[in-house]
Every structure is written in structure tokens, then in C-alpha cells.
Amino acid sequence: MSLKFPIYMDNHATTPMDPRVLETMLPYFTEHFGNAASRSHKFGWTAEEAVTYAREQVATLLGADKPEEIVFTSGATESINLAIKGVAEFYRDKGNHIITTKIEHKAALDTCKRLEKEGYEVTYLDVGPEGVVSVDDVRAALTDKTILVSVMLANNEVGTIQPIREIGALCKERGVIFHCDAVQGIGKTEFSAKDMGVDLVSITAHKMYGPKGVGALDVRRARPRVRLTAQIDGGGHERGNRSGTLNVPGIVGFGKACEILTKGWREEAARVKGLRDRLKDKLFAELDECHINGAWDDARRLPNNLNVSFSYVEGEGLMMAIKDVAVSSGSACTSSSLEPSYVLRALGVEEELAHTSIRFGLGRFTTEEEVDYVGDLVVNKVKKLRDLSPLYEMAKEGVNLKDIVWAAH
Amino acid sequence: MAYSEMVIEHAENPRNVGTLDKEDPNVGTGLVGAPACGDVMRLQIKVSDAGVIEDAKFKTFGCGSAIASSSLATEWLKGRTLDEASAIRNTDIVKELNLPPVKIHCSVLAEDAIKSAIEDFRKKQSAKRGS
């Protein structure tokens, strides 16, 4: 098979839709276009049946107690907003304290920041260089005012997996609601809401080979029954948790995407991990001064993530040099704010190294041929850019770059 | 963000990459920027006794726009007198490379590198005269 360009290795940002998913969705745009809330005719019933079926498929992947727990949303940002704000508002009389980590997605962090303005107190836990939050730190942060703990299953930049089962057990013991943003980890690492004691789970379809614009929030309905204050008012859809006409084709595709993962995620994860390790081995064998950001062991890192800093080579400069390959960087230059990645900063990665980081996100459709091509290309371009780097030259001459007084600009 | 053709051209085929002997009294070296900020430029000029820049070299740690800005600067420097070189403005670089607003700091850094190299050369010359 010949290579097709550009090569996509940014599967943490989004994933291509699986053709099987698209095929399942198609009839629901034209033929079965009914409103799932229409109770009076066949069009509505067909749509509702399809949604019910998808709800089961989603619930199975998440390990939810019952399909009725699933609330469909427009995506994970909405799910996370609904979970955090919904709990905060509903349980306001019980307490005003929320615990989360410094490496959560902005959807969680910015939601927490808004709540702080409204009088809630939020503890943002450190993660340390491994990029994994400590259960003891969560325990130490709990107070009698704590109403919610929100921790992601896996981080979107460094792919580190958080101790969800342990945090779930702790929250059960203390009677605190536990929300998990499982967007990046679901279908790539072990997860079960029921077995792990998670009360609320946010996921989105487009990170798992489904369509954009549809997500879900799993809301536990028994032991404990979690209550939420709805954030979108209207026709009372989704048992009043989320009003708005259901995106039936999207939900159908989402269900199919979940089903594919339920059946085959382990095989897929093993295959992708093989490719990811092949890429890492190539880079580390042929280049010096490469640094993995975050924990590297299988138990604590997603199988598809490789986040590496190539010292003395600025990330955006490297991305431009490999412009036929889609990756992303923690370099400041890639963001409009000119600030390097807050996740890498939370891991204690020094700014000069953060500027040299590249995130490779492999996926279902990544091939060995692509990995070999990307490995060769990156090795070649890093060498070329190091020849162009005054820092590499100085380091090789034995100059300690930390001894130089740099003029910040 | 899409890059301009000129930026891509310079970043892929940078001109005058290299190192001049920084101990040479006819060489001026400018090292500007900071690793923590994501860009460092080292620009060097070799000046003839007649006061004309006969060679210019650079090495840059930074994004494509930073590499292109310094590459272009070395092209422009060759054959200029020091006064002519001092007249190069970052806005000239922005215009030539068609840099977007978020990349203007790359051109500012290139202008700083030129000034810093000239200053280093002049310092060396006055030290020589003084000794």
C-alpha cells in the first residue's frame, strides 16, 4: 500500500470517522429523519427506537448500571459543564468545595474557574513529573464541604492514566460524588463506571471514530442517585437533564462507535501500542537528548500516546519541517496566547523543554508504513534543525545553557 | 495557521547557516532571545577593513518564522556597510516574509540580533584601538 499525504497522527485532537459508523448513520439523515420526541407516528417511533438502541451501546462501553443513565449531549465540553455545574448547583446546600487536578481539560478547568467566581471553592491538585494525581492528595484535600471530585481518565497531552478505581473507592467511602472525564481514555484502557465507583462520566463520539457534535454524560441513578440541575432548559428531553431535539444520526453513529470498541478495544489497543513503541524506539535509537514527558509504563499511559521533547529543537519549527505529518506541540508558538502548555508546566517540565515537545497520537487507521515513514522523517529533520540550532552547538561545546543570562522578550 | 511561501522557502532552504570564529576581531556576534521563550537567534557578521559586511552567518532555535527572519537578515546584510545594516527594520522583514501579527516578534528578534552583532563588532574594534 502506498502512503497517502498528509499523514494523520493527531488522534487526541479528533479521529476520522469509521466507515462502519457512517454507514449506520446514513439512513437517519434522509429516510428515518423523525424527531425522537414525536410520540404520535412511525417517524418518531423509529427515531426513538434507534436512540434507545444507541443508549444501550453507549451504556455497555461505559459500564453504566442501566442505559437510562445516559444523557446525550452535543459533546464532552457540554457533558463536563453539565456534570460540574449541575452537581455544584444542585448540592449547593450540602457544600461548596470541588476537587480537581491541574491537568484537566479546559472544559473542566474553566468551568471550575467560573464556579469560583460564584463563591465555590476549588482545589486544583498537582500531579508531579509522572503526570498522575496521587490518591493520598485527593484524600487530604477532602473536607466536609466537598461535594464533587472531578478527575480525567487519561490526559489529552501526555496520555497519562489516572487512578480512577482508587479515587472512586475513596469517594464512595466519603460519600462524595465523583465525575470522570473519560474522553481520551475510553476504549483505550480499562474502564467501567460501575466497577470503578464513578458517578458521572463524560465522553464524546469524535474521539472514538464517531461523528462530531454528539457526546454523553452518564449519570448514576442508584447507590447513590446523582441529581443535577439542568443547564439547558426547554422541552425536557433526556429526563429533563438536557433539553433539545436529539441529534438522531449522530447518536446512532455514536452508538455504533461504542459497539465497535466494546467488541475490539483490547486488540486495537495492543496493535496501536505496538506501532507507538516502534516509533518511540526508532526515535530514541537514532537521536540523542529525547525526553518522554510523563509516566511511560503501560499501566499509566495510553497505548496511542507519545509525547516527547527533542531538546534544542523548537516544536513549531519541527512541525513545519514535517508538515506532511499532522501532530501537535506544547510549544508556545502553536497557541495564540504564546504560553507553553499548562499540562507540561504542571508536570514540572521546564519551559525550554516544553517548547520542544511534540505529541504523536496514533489511532485505528495508523499503519506500520506510516510509522516508519514518520520515524525516518522526524529523525532526519531533528538532526537538520539541530545543525541549525545555536543551543545544540553550545551544549555540544560544553556550555551550560543555564549559566547564560538570557534576555527574556 | 498557514505559512507564507517566503517563510516556507527560507525555512526549508535556510541561507547562510553556520558559525564564524567569535574570537576574530573582524567578527561581531549577536545572541538574542531565550530558550524559555521558544526562540534564540545567533547572528554573526564578518566586516572588512573598509567597513563592509563581507559574510554573515546564523543559527536559530525557533519556529519557521524565526528561522526565516534570521535567514533573510543574513542575505540582506552581505555587502552592506554597518550604517546600512543598522537601517534594517523589523517591518522590512515582516513585509518581505508576509508575517502574520502573531509572528512579528520573530522579526523584532532578527532586528535585535543585527543590532547586537554590530554592537559586538564595534566594541571589539574600540577595544583593539584602545590597546
XYZ file of C-alpha atoms in Angstrom, chain A residues 310-321 323 332-336 338 340 351-353 355-356 384-391 393-394 397 401 404 406-409, chain B residues 1 3-4 7-9 11-14 17-19 22 31-42 44 58-65 67 102-103 105-106 109 112:
84
model
C 13.505 16.905 21.272
C 15.941 19.165 23.119
C 17.268 22.212 21.246
C 14.638 21.971 18.502
C 11.617 24.230 18.841
C 8.334 22.362 18.402
C 6.687 24.564 15.838
C 9.869 24.707 13.793
C 9.878 20.912 13.746
C 6.196 20.704 12.864
C 6.831 22.957 9.900
C 9.741 20.770 8.820
C 4.465 19.489 7.504
C 4.033 28.348 22.914
C 4.160 29.276 19.261
C 1.277 26.974 18.424
C -1.126 28.771 20.700
C -2.390 32.281 20.280
C 2.232 32.352 23.347
C 3.602 26.907 26.621
C 9.852 25.903 29.702
C 12.769 25.371 27.349
C 11.859 21.677 27.105
C 8.907 24.426 23.727
C 10.481 21.362 22.135
C 18.829 19.106 10.405
C 17.256 21.540 12.858
C 19.881 20.766 15.479
C 22.535 21.724 12.914
C 20.628 24.978 12.740
C 20.283 25.360 16.494
C 22.722 27.619 18.357
C 21.666 25.869 21.568
C 26.054 23.796 19.217
C 26.592 25.471 22.582
C 30.712 22.688 23.225
C 22.769 26.973 28.889
C 23.770 32.240 30.361
C 19.109 35.308 28.577
C 17.157 38.409 27.801
C 13.523 37.419 28.140
C 11.371 39.016 25.488
C -2.051 28.972 10.628
C 2.733 29.967 6.362
C 3.588 32.351 3.537
C 8.644 31.715 5.074
C 8.450 28.149 3.826
C 11.134 28.806 1.222
C 12.745 27.662 6.486
C 13.232 24.753 4.103
C 16.317 26.204 2.442
C 17.861 28.470 5.043
C 23.656 28.708 8.230
C 26.828 28.373 10.202
C 29.332 29.695 12.637
C 33.716 34.641 17.507
C 22.909 36.240 20.595
C 19.333 37.239 21.396
C 16.166 35.644 22.729
C 15.808 32.979 25.393
C 15.247 29.205 25.326
C 12.390 29.584 27.796
C 10.628 31.914 25.365
C 10.989 29.460 22.493
C 13.398 31.386 20.296
C 17.104 32.115 20.304
C 18.968 33.672 17.375
C 22.695 33.872 16.918
C 27.302 36.825 13.121
C 23.214 32.486 11.633
C 21.853 29.687 13.742
C 18.342 29.860 15.182
C 16.318 27.854 17.674
C 12.720 28.723 16.954
C 9.696 28.365 14.763
C 9.738 28.535 10.967
C 9.140 32.279 11.003
C 14.350 30.746 11.130
C 1.413 36.684 15.933
C 4.866 36.268 14.325
C 8.146 39.173 17.436
C 10.321 36.938 15.203
C 14.252 39.431 17.331
C 17.772 42.899 17.693
